[in-house]
Amino acid sequence: MRRVSHPGTRRFEIGFALGNLVPALVLGVGLFELPTRWWPADVLVGGAVLGVLVTTAFVFARPASTRMALRVGASVLLGIGLVLIAAAALSLAFLAGIHGDFGQGGMALMLLVTFLVLPYTVVYPLVELRLLGPAARPVAAAPAAAARPRDDGGAPA
Amino acid sequence: MTLRALGRILGAYLALLVVTSAVLVAALRVNRKKPPSESVVSLWTGGKRRARAVVSASKPVSGPDAPLTDELRRWRGMRAVEDIVDTSPVLSTNPLIFGASFVPGRDGVKVTLGKRVAYATVDDLLACKAYDHPLVIGPIRLQLGVDPDAVWEVLARELHVSKQELVDEGEFERIALRRRVPPEPAPEVTRATLRDAALSAGRYLAHAVKPDGTYRYEVNAVDNQEHPGYNWPRHAGATWFLSESAIYAKEPLMIDAAERAARRLAEGALVDCGSHRCVADGDRADLGSSALGLLALSEIVGGGLMPELMPAIRDLTAFIRSQQRPDGEFMHFYDRRKNAPEDVQVLYYTGEAAFALGRAARLTRDPKDVEAASRALDHLVTTPFYYAAAHYYYGAEHWTCHALDELWERAPNRKALRFCLEWQEMVRNTAIHGREASPEYDGATSVGPFVPPAIIGTSTRMEAAVSTLRVARKAGVSQREIAALEQGIVAALGFMLRFQLNPGPAEVMVNSGMMRGGFPNTPTDLDVRIDNPQHAGTALIGYLKQLEQRGER
């Protein structure tokens, strides 16, 4: 079998592939537990969960596409996270507009919920994207001498 | 994507989100401190609105030139004036968004249909029971500001159009209202106001006792309609407070009602439970009915009334003691067909039994009653050392703290005192404070940041706080902790006094006289169940007695 990465890098990639399943599981269970079916939420969150599952499967089935699959998976998680944060922020803005200042207790509760969601849906995929680094651009027939070392975005060796 | 590009996208996202949120807040916000622009003047009789005028807020609303003067003469009703202090748009007629677009008890609705305008003010929405509307989605119960259907029906009737036409073509606005006439009550917590409120609650219950000794169990203050259903523990609990207030005030009306209710309990609800007697109305007896029954009978006999009830008191103490386990816990049910206790536990009953046995022991003078009560109290406040959540997660422990107070002189329990003090610390630290739309809720126990507080929830915590305060003073608890406890009590009692139907929004009630002194479920849900005035009244009279003992104003 063709070797596509160093053993240490591969372990780190598999770690992210499995790690992606945790927020996917949280989102999936959360979606399943919603008391009513509303198609925009079902499609958006269901699609995101499916997307993450597929990219994780890719990491194992096609090691050559691992980096690309992980980037897509992390981007999907980050995207859904940003949508959820926006929905929460706009809902809070609506309620703050209607009720004005609704007291420290209410605000503390809302912030607590937000900060419990952030690590899964925003912080984790951002860290993942940072460590994976940018996608490599195809290099056309450029003279080898012209090639310069590029910032790898922080990806480990 | 490079890190820099990702950072740019996230920055743009954040900026857009902040700006959109700020625009949304600014568009929907109302300024409730603004001087009013217009006033909605309404004339009410028998809980129905008979006439309405919308006038400039600077126009006088009393005297010969006041609006609706002729109508007032004709109907002999009540004139109510609600000032419009600000308005904001309603974003959608989607029921969820529309329902959430109003603050209960503070906001009304204005609709413009062509050239016609109609208003649903706070009084209108109270009258049609449009506030406190629950939206149940599976296991989730969302509380909306208003019931959209009820609001649309009122406004459609006003404009003589169909509801559909109104929803399709009407332009809705939120109107922030402030009541001017009759003025909003803001009583201070003093001996005079406490006495007035506690005795009003007692009189409400006295009026609610029917000739057969049962109560008008749950009544809606708006239409004076009684809800179906009855509950013996609540009958007994209400009779306990009614007896206490009757004996305190020595008012014949209350004494007579308390005796009727107690007689009904002793003669109509006491049945055989094996070799004992218990309170039950079926084959399954619950401990709570007997415990609160015992409490009610002990209160009335202890106050020098109805000594003929003493045998029933002895019967009930024997039954309750027979239900106790060796570890102090009680078996909460008794199967009368099998003549066997059921070792099942539910909320409240152990605390009720401990308190009732302690109170009854003053009459029976049986040390076994004090010993049983003391063991039950100890069981209630003992948790395994590893259960850290016990310091943060409490049930409704008012009966536990009453038992602490009741037993303190005979069987002091410092662990129970610490338990009640810790619970009260949590109660006051989680109390409502500083809600912009409803500053009058300060001190109340919150049930969520966007809904009006339940008065009974605040009342039960305050009756426990008052019992805890009495013990804390005797036990030499630090002055700082006592002051904090008392501050919480005064704030919460102030909230309760404000929303007692004394008379409350009498203009929207069919028979405000019958409801006087009652405590509604919430400031905007005007159902009065008999345990609402019981719990609130117990807190009020308990604190009143402490102030009297201390000789304070």
XYZ file of C-alpha atoms in Angstrom:
710
model
C 0.000 0.000 0.000
C 1.211 3.452 -0.825
C 2.273 5.366 2.200
C 0.628 8.810 2.343
C 1.898 10.221 5.604
C 4.180 9.641 8.478
C 2.849 7.394 11.240
C 2.679 10.329 13.731
C 0.741 12.484 11.285
C -1.590 9.633 10.504
C -2.401 9.167 14.174
C -3.171 12.859 14.452
C -5.450 12.666 11.380
C -7.301 9.662 12.759
C -7.645 11.497 16.046
C -9.410 14.379 14.281
C -11.537 11.988 12.216
C -12.788 10.332 15.389
C -12.959 13.657 17.236
C -15.305 15.019 14.577
C -17.758 12.302 15.533
C -18.256 13.849 19.004
C -19.832 17.155 17.847
C -21.638 15.222 15.110
C -23.099 12.957 17.778
C -24.103 15.936 19.934
C -25.762 17.634 16.956
C -27.458 14.401 15.850
C -28.834 13.592 19.282
C -29.920 17.217 19.727
C -31.724 17.162 16.398
C -33.366 13.820 17.120
C -34.563 15.041 20.514
C -36.246 18.152 19.121
C -39.955 17.719 19.827
C -41.160 18.706 16.374
C -39.833 18.168 12.894
C -39.126 21.462 11.105
C -37.595 20.825 7.734
C -35.083 23.724 7.580
C -33.509 22.582 10.861
C -33.739 18.922 9.895
C -32.076 19.483 6.528
C -29.377 21.820 7.819
C -28.330 19.929 10.927
C -29.035 16.479 9.441
C -26.972 17.408 6.383
C -24.120 18.613 8.570
C -24.113 15.416 10.619
C -24.162 13.348 7.438
C -21.372 15.445 5.960
C -19.143 14.888 8.975
C -19.851 11.138 8.972
C -18.980 10.890 5.286
C -15.719 12.803 5.694
C -14.722 10.622 8.642
C -15.430 7.541 6.537
C -13.214 9.027 3.812
C -10.289 9.352 6.212
C -10.356 5.585 6.749
C -11.389 4.487 3.267
C -9.150 6.811 1.230
C -6.053 7.769 3.141
C -4.828 9.827 0.185
C -7.756 12.213 0.610
C -7.482 12.453 4.362
C -6.479 16.116 4.609
C -9.149 17.234 2.175
C -11.817 15.163 3.966
C -10.836 16.511 7.369
C -10.892 20.090 6.100
C -14.373 19.597 4.665
C -15.565 17.966 7.902
C -14.161 20.769 10.054
C -15.599 23.403 7.716
C -19.022 21.774 7.917
C -18.834 21.778 11.719
C -17.681 25.378 11.797
C -20.424 26.394 9.373
C -23.193 24.778 11.388
C -21.678 26.225 14.560
C -21.755 29.728 13.129
C -25.355 29.238 11.999
C -26.332 28.078 15.507
C -24.526 30.975 17.145
C -26.204 33.422 14.774
C -29.617 31.904 15.498
C -28.988 32.134 19.255
C -27.665 35.704 19.036
C -30.567 36.917 16.910
C -33.084 35.209 19.227
C -31.441 36.894 22.197
C -31.480 40.218 20.374
C -35.204 39.754 19.674
C -35.926 38.949 23.331
C -33.721 41.812 24.543
C -35.611 44.158 22.225
C -38.967 43.001 23.595
C -38.091 42.662 27.283
C -35.251 45.165 27.631
C -32.703 44.249 30.257
C -34.059 41.005 31.664
C -31.824 40.803 34.708
C -28.484 39.316 35.588
C -29.857 35.828 36.211
C -31.384 35.504 32.756
C -28.331 36.938 31.040
C -25.974 34.663 32.981
C -28.048 31.641 31.982
C -28.036 32.609 28.313
C -24.278 33.233 28.317
C -23.661 29.955 30.082
C -25.615 28.053 27.432
C -23.752 29.883 24.668
C -20.358 29.127 26.197
C -21.293 25.477 26.572
C -22.089 25.286 22.850
C -19.071 27.257 21.586
C -16.337 24.678 22.339
C -18.056 21.967 20.280
C -19.218 23.939 17.340
C -16.748 26.764 16.889
C -13.560 26.360 18.914
C -12.918 22.709 18.044
C -13.334 23.026 14.249
C -11.249 26.229 14.272
C -8.415 24.462 16.080
C -8.728 21.572 13.669
C -8.560 23.818 10.609
C -5.605 25.670 12.099
C -3.661 22.481 12.706
C -4.548 20.952 9.349
C -3.282 24.034 7.576
C -4.381 25.340 4.196
C -5.059 23.019 1.278
C -2.000 22.546 -0.914
C -2.296 24.368 -4.215
C -1.400 22.393 -7.345
C 1.969 23.597 -8.515
C 2.256 23.947 -12.278
C 5.450 23.166 -14.159
C 7.508 25.678 -12.324
C 11.247 25.441 -12.175
C 12.339 23.701 -9.020
C 14.569 26.607 -8.216
C 11.580 28.936 -8.141
C 9.817 26.890 -5.494
C 9.943 28.631 -2.142
C 9.151 27.180 1.202
C 5.535 28.028 2.075
C 3.927 28.545 5.392
C 2.232 25.255 6.197
C -0.289 26.970 8.418
C 1.011 25.298 11.490
C 0.465 21.669 10.468
C 2.640 19.355 12.469
C 5.385 17.510 10.685
C -8.109 28.449 2.867
C -5.360 30.311 4.667
C -5.561 31.261 8.287
C -5.781 34.892 7.319
C -8.720 34.290 4.989
C -10.505 32.296 7.669
C -9.896 35.127 10.132
C -11.335 37.641 7.684
C -14.465 35.566 7.156
C -14.974 35.118 10.885
C -14.430 38.820 11.501
C -16.984 39.736 8.850
C -19.401 37.193 10.301
C -19.015 38.624 13.792
C -19.375 42.200 12.599
C -22.498 41.358 10.609
C -23.985 39.464 13.553
C -23.306 42.280 16.004
C -24.735 44.922 13.682
C -27.836 42.859 12.850
C -28.450 42.110 16.525
C -28.014 45.762 17.475
C -30.418 46.871 14.739
C -32.968 44.281 15.892
C -32.711 45.381 19.524
C -32.992 49.059 18.590
C -36.008 48.449 16.361
C -37.942 46.473 18.962
C -36.955 48.271 22.149
C -39.392 50.552 23.954
C -38.583 53.247 26.462
C -40.911 52.741 29.401
C -39.705 55.872 31.171
C -40.850 58.222 28.441
C -43.679 60.624 29.187
C -46.905 59.259 27.680
C -48.160 60.470 24.345
C -51.726 59.160 24.404
C -54.058 57.683 26.986
C -56.577 54.900 26.497
C -59.578 55.656 28.696
C -61.970 52.749 29.221
C -65.190 52.372 31.138
C -65.835 48.999 32.781
C -68.808 47.510 34.604
C -69.240 43.914 35.729
C -65.951 42.944 34.108
C -67.053 44.195 30.663
C -65.736 47.172 28.784
C -68.630 49.468 27.851
C -66.888 52.428 26.260
C -63.477 53.632 25.187
C -61.775 56.862 24.161
C -58.201 57.466 23.121
C -57.098 60.965 24.049
C -53.951 63.033 24.314
C -52.098 62.197 27.499
C -52.169 65.851 28.540
C -55.981 65.872 28.648
C -57.467 65.653 32.162
C -58.997 62.255 32.906
C -61.148 63.310 35.834
C -63.598 66.154 36.358
C -66.439 67.380 34.139
C -64.324 67.635 30.976
C -62.839 64.172 31.292
C -63.512 61.653 28.522
C -66.448 59.242 28.921
C -68.102 61.354 31.602
C -71.600 60.784 30.194
C -70.973 57.072 29.844
C -69.675 56.967 33.405
C -72.931 58.471 34.615
C -74.980 56.077 32.525
C -73.139 52.870 33.418
C -71.953 53.801 36.929
C -68.825 51.853 36.208
C -65.114 52.229 36.762
C -62.959 54.443 34.612
C -59.525 53.027 33.845
C -56.758 55.048 32.223
C -53.778 53.355 30.618
C -51.056 55.620 29.228
C -49.221 54.713 26.027
C -45.581 55.488 26.747
C -43.957 54.041 23.641
C -44.548 51.780 20.645
C -42.527 49.340 18.577
C -43.252 47.248 15.484
C -44.412 43.637 15.534
C -42.220 41.700 13.126
C -44.596 38.965 12.066
C -48.011 37.417 12.548
C -46.399 33.994 12.778
C -48.034 32.809 16.033
C -44.714 32.031 17.709
C -43.127 35.400 16.882
C -46.327 37.374 17.470
C -46.916 35.620 20.808
C -43.377 36.341 21.966
C -43.526 40.005 20.929
C -45.199 41.322 24.077
C -44.316 41.560 27.746
C -47.154 40.087 29.821
C -48.905 42.652 31.966
C -46.972 45.562 30.462
C -47.699 45.579 26.744
C -50.833 45.903 24.680
C -51.526 45.704 20.953
C -52.530 48.389 18.499
C -53.791 47.426 15.072
C -54.456 49.645 12.105
C -56.758 48.339 9.410
C -57.157 50.872 6.635
C -58.148 54.013 8.487
C -59.483 52.250 11.513
C -57.501 51.661 14.678
C -58.193 49.349 17.598
C -56.390 48.756 20.866
C -56.084 45.743 23.120
C -54.741 47.176 26.372
C -53.389 45.335 29.394
C -56.876 45.355 30.919
C -58.392 43.954 27.706
C -55.800 41.188 27.605
C -56.338 40.344 31.278
C -60.093 40.254 30.665
C -59.740 37.808 27.766
C -57.066 35.786 29.615
C -54.597 36.314 26.794
C -51.440 36.506 28.929
C -49.474 33.539 30.295
C -50.201 31.519 27.195
C -48.400 28.176 27.127
C -47.272 26.733 23.806
C -46.688 23.027 24.299
C -44.413 21.318 21.771
C -43.909 17.715 22.825
C -42.105 17.737 26.165
C -41.258 21.433 25.852
C -43.596 24.043 27.313
C -42.886 27.505 25.978
C -44.514 30.438 27.658
C -45.401 33.171 25.196
C -46.210 36.756 26.091
C -49.733 36.583 24.692
C -52.079 34.082 23.114
C -52.190 35.320 19.484
C -55.631 33.827 18.785
C -57.192 35.485 21.820
C -55.662 38.851 20.871
C -56.768 38.616 17.248
C -60.293 37.631 18.261
C -60.622 40.642 20.572
C -59.328 43.045 17.938
C -61.354 41.491 15.100
C -64.515 41.861 17.199
C -63.609 45.461 17.899
C -63.216 46.251 14.195
C -66.115 44.042 13.046
C -63.958 42.020 10.674
C -62.999 38.367 10.495
C -59.902 37.201 12.304
C -58.358 36.152 9.008
C -58.926 39.564 7.477
C -57.375 41.212 10.504
C -54.297 38.981 10.433
C -53.846 39.331 6.666
C -54.352 43.069 6.385
C -53.829 44.589 9.810
C -50.675 46.467 10.790
C -49.789 45.513 14.332
C -47.786 47.500 16.842
C -46.705 46.812 20.373
C -47.782 49.519 22.811
C -45.954 49.876 26.115
C -48.535 50.872 28.704
C -48.467 52.366 32.162
C -51.547 52.348 34.343
C -52.642 55.735 35.644
C -56.189 55.133 36.954
C -56.616 53.215 39.220
C -52.964 53.662 40.222
C -50.653 50.675 40.477
C -50.289 49.638 44.124
C -46.838 49.793 45.665
C -47.396 49.072 49.358
C -44.498 49.139 51.785
C -43.985 46.141 54.029
C -45.141 47.384 57.424
C -47.152 45.892 60.246
C -50.239 47.697 58.966
C -49.942 46.463 55.375
C -48.989 42.953 56.479
C -51.977 42.772 58.799
C -54.315 44.063 56.119
C -52.992 41.617 53.525
C -52.921 38.566 55.811
C -56.428 39.150 57.096
C -57.707 39.859 53.586
C -56.322 36.476 52.552
C -58.087 34.887 55.517
C -61.341 36.617 54.627
C -61.018 35.461 51.031
C -60.840 31.866 52.256
C -63.701 32.458 54.706
C -65.904 33.679 51.847
C -64.829 30.657 49.804
C -66.110 28.133 52.380
C -69.483 26.811 51.253
C -72.274 25.845 53.651
C -71.172 22.173 53.470
C -67.655 23.104 54.643
C -65.887 22.601 51.312
C -64.193 25.478 49.516
C -64.655 27.102 46.149
C -61.475 25.282 45.257
C -60.132 27.203 42.283
C -61.803 30.282 40.870
C -60.925 32.526 37.977
C -61.005 36.109 39.208
C -62.022 37.486 35.821
C -65.226 35.529 35.238
C -65.735 34.253 38.816
C -66.070 30.724 37.401
C -65.070 27.769 39.569
C -62.823 25.107 38.059
C -63.687 21.456 38.657
C -61.611 19.321 41.012
C -60.931 19.093 44.725
C -58.008 18.122 46.883
C -58.090 17.228 50.582
C -54.503 18.184 51.417
C -55.236 21.653 50.060
C -58.572 21.789 51.922
C -56.666 20.970 55.100
C -53.840 23.420 54.375
C -56.287 26.237 53.644
C -58.156 25.439 56.865
C -54.888 25.618 58.803
C -54.206 29.175 57.624
C -57.858 30.200 57.878
C -57.873 29.008 61.504
C -54.647 30.855 62.277
C -55.908 34.129 60.820
C -59.360 33.681 62.416
C -57.843 33.115 65.851
C -55.432 36.022 65.377
C -58.149 38.454 64.261
C -60.946 36.992 66.404
C -63.364 37.744 63.560
C -66.651 35.812 63.809
C -66.926 35.445 60.015
C -63.550 33.749 59.759
C -64.036 31.682 62.927
C -67.363 30.371 61.679
C -65.888 29.460 58.275
C -62.839 27.790 59.840
C -65.086 25.697 62.083
C -67.232 24.638 59.128
C -64.172 23.630 57.107
C -62.621 21.781 60.074
C -65.881 19.996 60.846
C -66.165 18.920 57.243
C -62.659 17.485 57.486
C -63.259 15.657 60.757
C -66.742 14.390 59.956
C -66.623 13.957 56.204
C -63.109 12.844 55.419
C -61.897 10.832 58.421
C -62.129 7.118 57.614
C -60.690 3.855 58.904
C -57.152 2.973 57.883
C -56.704 -0.467 59.431
C -56.727 0.002 63.193
C -56.267 3.766 62.824
C -58.172 6.712 61.409
C -56.893 8.750 58.481
C -58.059 11.386 56.001
C -58.976 9.785 52.668
C -61.690 9.822 50.039
C -60.948 6.481 48.426
C -59.232 3.152 48.960
C -55.782 4.714 48.886
C -55.022 7.124 51.705
C -52.171 9.588 51.298
C -50.103 10.794 54.215
C -50.318 14.448 53.133
C -54.088 14.628 53.661
C -53.801 13.242 57.178
C -50.768 15.387 58.024
C -52.308 18.654 56.881
C -55.657 17.570 58.362
C -53.878 17.086 61.684
C -52.239 20.489 61.301
C -55.568 22.206 60.653
C -57.326 20.504 63.569
C -54.369 21.225 65.893
C -54.418 24.900 64.931
C -58.109 25.293 65.627
C -58.104 23.302 68.876
C -54.857 24.956 69.981
C -56.567 28.309 69.480
C -59.256 27.347 71.975
C -61.946 26.394 69.478
C -63.695 23.042 68.931
C -62.170 20.978 71.751
C -64.398 18.109 70.613
C -61.851 17.506 67.818
C -59.191 16.283 70.272
C -59.951 12.566 69.714
C -59.533 13.070 65.953
C -56.147 14.663 66.631
C -55.042 11.648 68.669
C -56.300 9.294 65.940
C -54.360 11.117 63.253
C -51.100 11.299 65.205
C -51.308 7.548 65.814
C -51.914 6.886 62.112
C -49.036 9.101 60.998
C -46.622 7.543 63.507
C -47.660 4.092 62.320
C -46.504 5.037 58.813
C -42.961 5.892 59.943
C -39.983 3.691 59.057
C -37.110 3.074 61.483
C -34.898 5.523 59.532
C -37.325 8.394 60.116
C -38.818 8.433 56.613
C -42.552 7.881 56.201
C -44.435 5.507 53.966
C -46.600 7.979 52.071
C -49.610 5.843 51.177
C -51.916 3.336 52.831
C -53.920 0.732 50.942
C -57.242 0.554 52.765
C -58.350 -2.610 50.944
C -55.231 -4.536 51.890
C -54.875 -2.749 55.223
C -51.206 -2.188 54.490
C -48.917 0.816 54.136
C -47.241 1.470 50.780
C -43.586 2.384 51.081
C -43.651 4.972 48.325
C -42.480 8.564 48.677
C -43.654 11.736 46.969
C -42.862 15.427 47.401
C -43.897 17.321 50.571
C -45.492 14.568 52.678
C -42.570 13.811 55.006
C -42.125 17.490 55.828
C -45.855 17.927 56.319
C -45.968 14.925 58.667
C -42.973 16.157 60.686
C -44.467 19.617 61.065
C -47.956 18.356 61.901
C -46.710 15.879 64.521
C -44.627 18.623 66.120
C -47.590 21.001 66.231
C -50.021 18.327 67.479
C -47.608 17.309 70.235
C -48.337 20.649 71.933
C -51.865 19.314 72.468
C -51.324 15.565 72.875
C -48.264 16.127 75.129
C -47.120 12.723 73.899
C -43.277 12.543 73.680
C -43.633 9.939 70.930
C -45.032 12.632 68.631
C -42.051 14.940 69.161
C -39.637 12.055 68.797
C -41.255 10.940 65.510
C -41.284 14.498 64.160
C -37.670 15.018 65.141
C -36.511 11.800 63.443
C -38.408 12.768 60.271
C -36.819 16.211 60.219
C -33.380 14.730 60.641
C -34.053 12.317 57.790
C -35.156 15.206 55.558
C -31.951 17.204 56.001
C -29.452 14.354 55.968
C -27.715 13.593 52.679
C -24.650 11.461 51.984
C -21.408 13.495 52.238
C -20.525 12.726 48.599
C -23.800 14.174 47.264
C -22.405 17.640 46.533
C -25.474 18.628 44.500
C -27.437 18.754 47.767
C -25.962 22.230 48.292
C -27.240 23.492 44.945
C -30.355 21.499 44.158
C -33.360 21.860 46.443
C -36.977 20.850 46.255
C -39.753 22.952 47.746
C -38.676 22.652 51.388
C -41.173 24.923 53.108
C -42.601 22.155 55.277
C -39.098 21.139 56.347
C -38.361 24.669 57.568
C -41.747 24.910 59.312
C -40.861 21.657 61.110
C -37.482 23.136 62.088
C -39.237 26.142 63.617
C -41.942 24.073 65.291
C -39.461 21.743 66.983
C -36.686 24.206 67.823
C -37.544 24.665 71.516
C -38.164 20.956 72.117
C -35.747 19.223 69.751
C -33.362 21.754 68.166
C -31.709 20.551 64.987
C -28.742 22.680 63.872
C -28.276 20.629 60.723
C -31.834 21.515 59.711
C -31.172 25.183 60.480
C -28.069 25.164 58.260
C -30.095 23.400 55.551
C -32.846 26.046 55.619
C -30.341 28.915 55.734
C -28.466 27.524 52.719
C -31.709 27.043 50.818
C -32.759 30.605 51.599
C -29.388 31.899 50.447
C -30.071 30.251 47.111
C -33.657 31.559 47.049
C -32.600 35.189 47.517
C -29.595 34.952 45.205
C -31.744 33.613 42.380
C -34.652 35.974 43.011
C -35.677 38.335 40.250
C -33.842 41.617 40.275
C -33.760 44.436 37.784
C -36.071 43.336 34.991
C -36.367 46.469 32.923
C -39.922 45.828 31.786
C -41.218 44.716 35.190
C -39.240 46.195 38.086
C -42.189 45.380 40.343
C -41.171 41.704 40.207
C -38.017 42.365 42.266
C -37.679 39.828 45.068
C -39.948 37.211 43.511
C -38.877 33.669 42.758
C -38.192 33.376 39.046
C -39.604 30.688 36.806
C -37.732 31.985 33.769
C -36.422 35.318 32.548
C -39.287 36.113 30.174
C -42.356 35.032 32.124
C -44.142 36.521 35.128
C -43.209 34.873 38.428
C -45.587 32.439 40.115
C -46.877 33.991 43.315
C -47.300 30.632 45.048
C -43.652 29.740 44.377
C -42.549 32.960 46.047
C -45.051 32.457 48.878
C -43.887 28.964 49.832
C -40.277 30.121 49.916
C -41.188 33.120 52.034
C -43.210 31.175 54.592
C -40.127 28.971 54.973
C -37.912 32.057 55.179
C -40.053 33.500 57.954
C -39.855 30.237 59.940
C -36.096 30.127 59.366
C -35.715 33.756 60.457
C -37.446 33.061 63.768
C -35.105 30.149 64.510
C -32.022 32.006 63.237
C -32.613 34.807 65.736
C -32.994 32.330 68.594
C -30.016 30.238 67.520
C -27.585 33.136 67.458
C -26.911 33.079 63.724
C -24.709 35.998 62.619
C -26.403 39.369 62.292
C -25.146 39.623 58.744
C -26.899 36.426 57.680
C -30.061 37.395 59.530
C -30.063 40.804 57.837
C -29.653 39.211 54.398
C -32.451 36.739 55.125
C -34.762 39.507 56.284
C -33.923 41.701 53.310
C -34.962 38.873 50.984
C -38.188 38.426 52.934
C -39.115 42.102 52.769
C -38.448 42.265 49.009
C -40.515 39.175 48.272
C -43.373 40.159 50.577
C -43.445 43.537 48.823
C -43.947 41.718 45.525
C -46.722 39.576 47.029
C -48.544 42.563 48.539
C -48.453 44.316 45.185
C -50.204 41.512 43.343
C -52.733 40.416 45.951
C -56.262 40.989 44.683
C -56.694 43.763 47.194
C -58.485 44.641 44.997
C -56.168 44.060 42.001
C -57.500 44.886 38.535
C -61.090 45.002 39.814
C -62.372 46.626 36.625
C -61.921 43.424 34.614
C -63.593 41.166 37.219
C -67.216 40.106 37.170
C -67.348 40.064 40.983
C -64.297 41.690 42.501
C -65.823 41.571 45.987
C -65.742 37.764 46.032
C -62.099 37.745 44.958
C -60.844 40.367 47.385
C -57.858 39.110 49.353
C -57.102 36.225 46.997
C -53.669 35.645 45.525
C -53.642 34.777 41.815
C -51.312 32.258 40.171
C -49.214 35.007 38.600
C -49.614 38.757 38.125
C -51.291 38.028 34.791
C -52.962 34.641 35.352
C -55.801 35.510 37.684
C -56.817 31.997 38.756
C -56.975 31.730 42.547
C -56.610 28.258 44.072
C -57.173 27.893 47.811
C -53.543 27.127 48.553
C -52.409 30.441 46.994
C -53.821 32.589 49.849
C -52.861 29.851 52.303
C -49.136 29.945 51.514
C -48.987 33.704 50.999
C -51.056 34.344 54.119
C -48.864 32.044 56.219
C -45.780 34.035 55.203
C -47.470 37.382 55.812
C -48.958 36.566 59.202
C -45.766 34.821 60.312
C -43.650 37.879 59.584
C -46.303 40.167 61.073
C -46.198 38.227 64.351
C -42.402 38.487 64.446
C -42.528 42.256 63.908
C -45.139 42.541 66.644
C -43.005 40.515 69.035
C -40.015 42.698 68.274
C -42.127 45.822 68.638
C -41.140 47.048 65.188
C -43.226 49.090 62.854
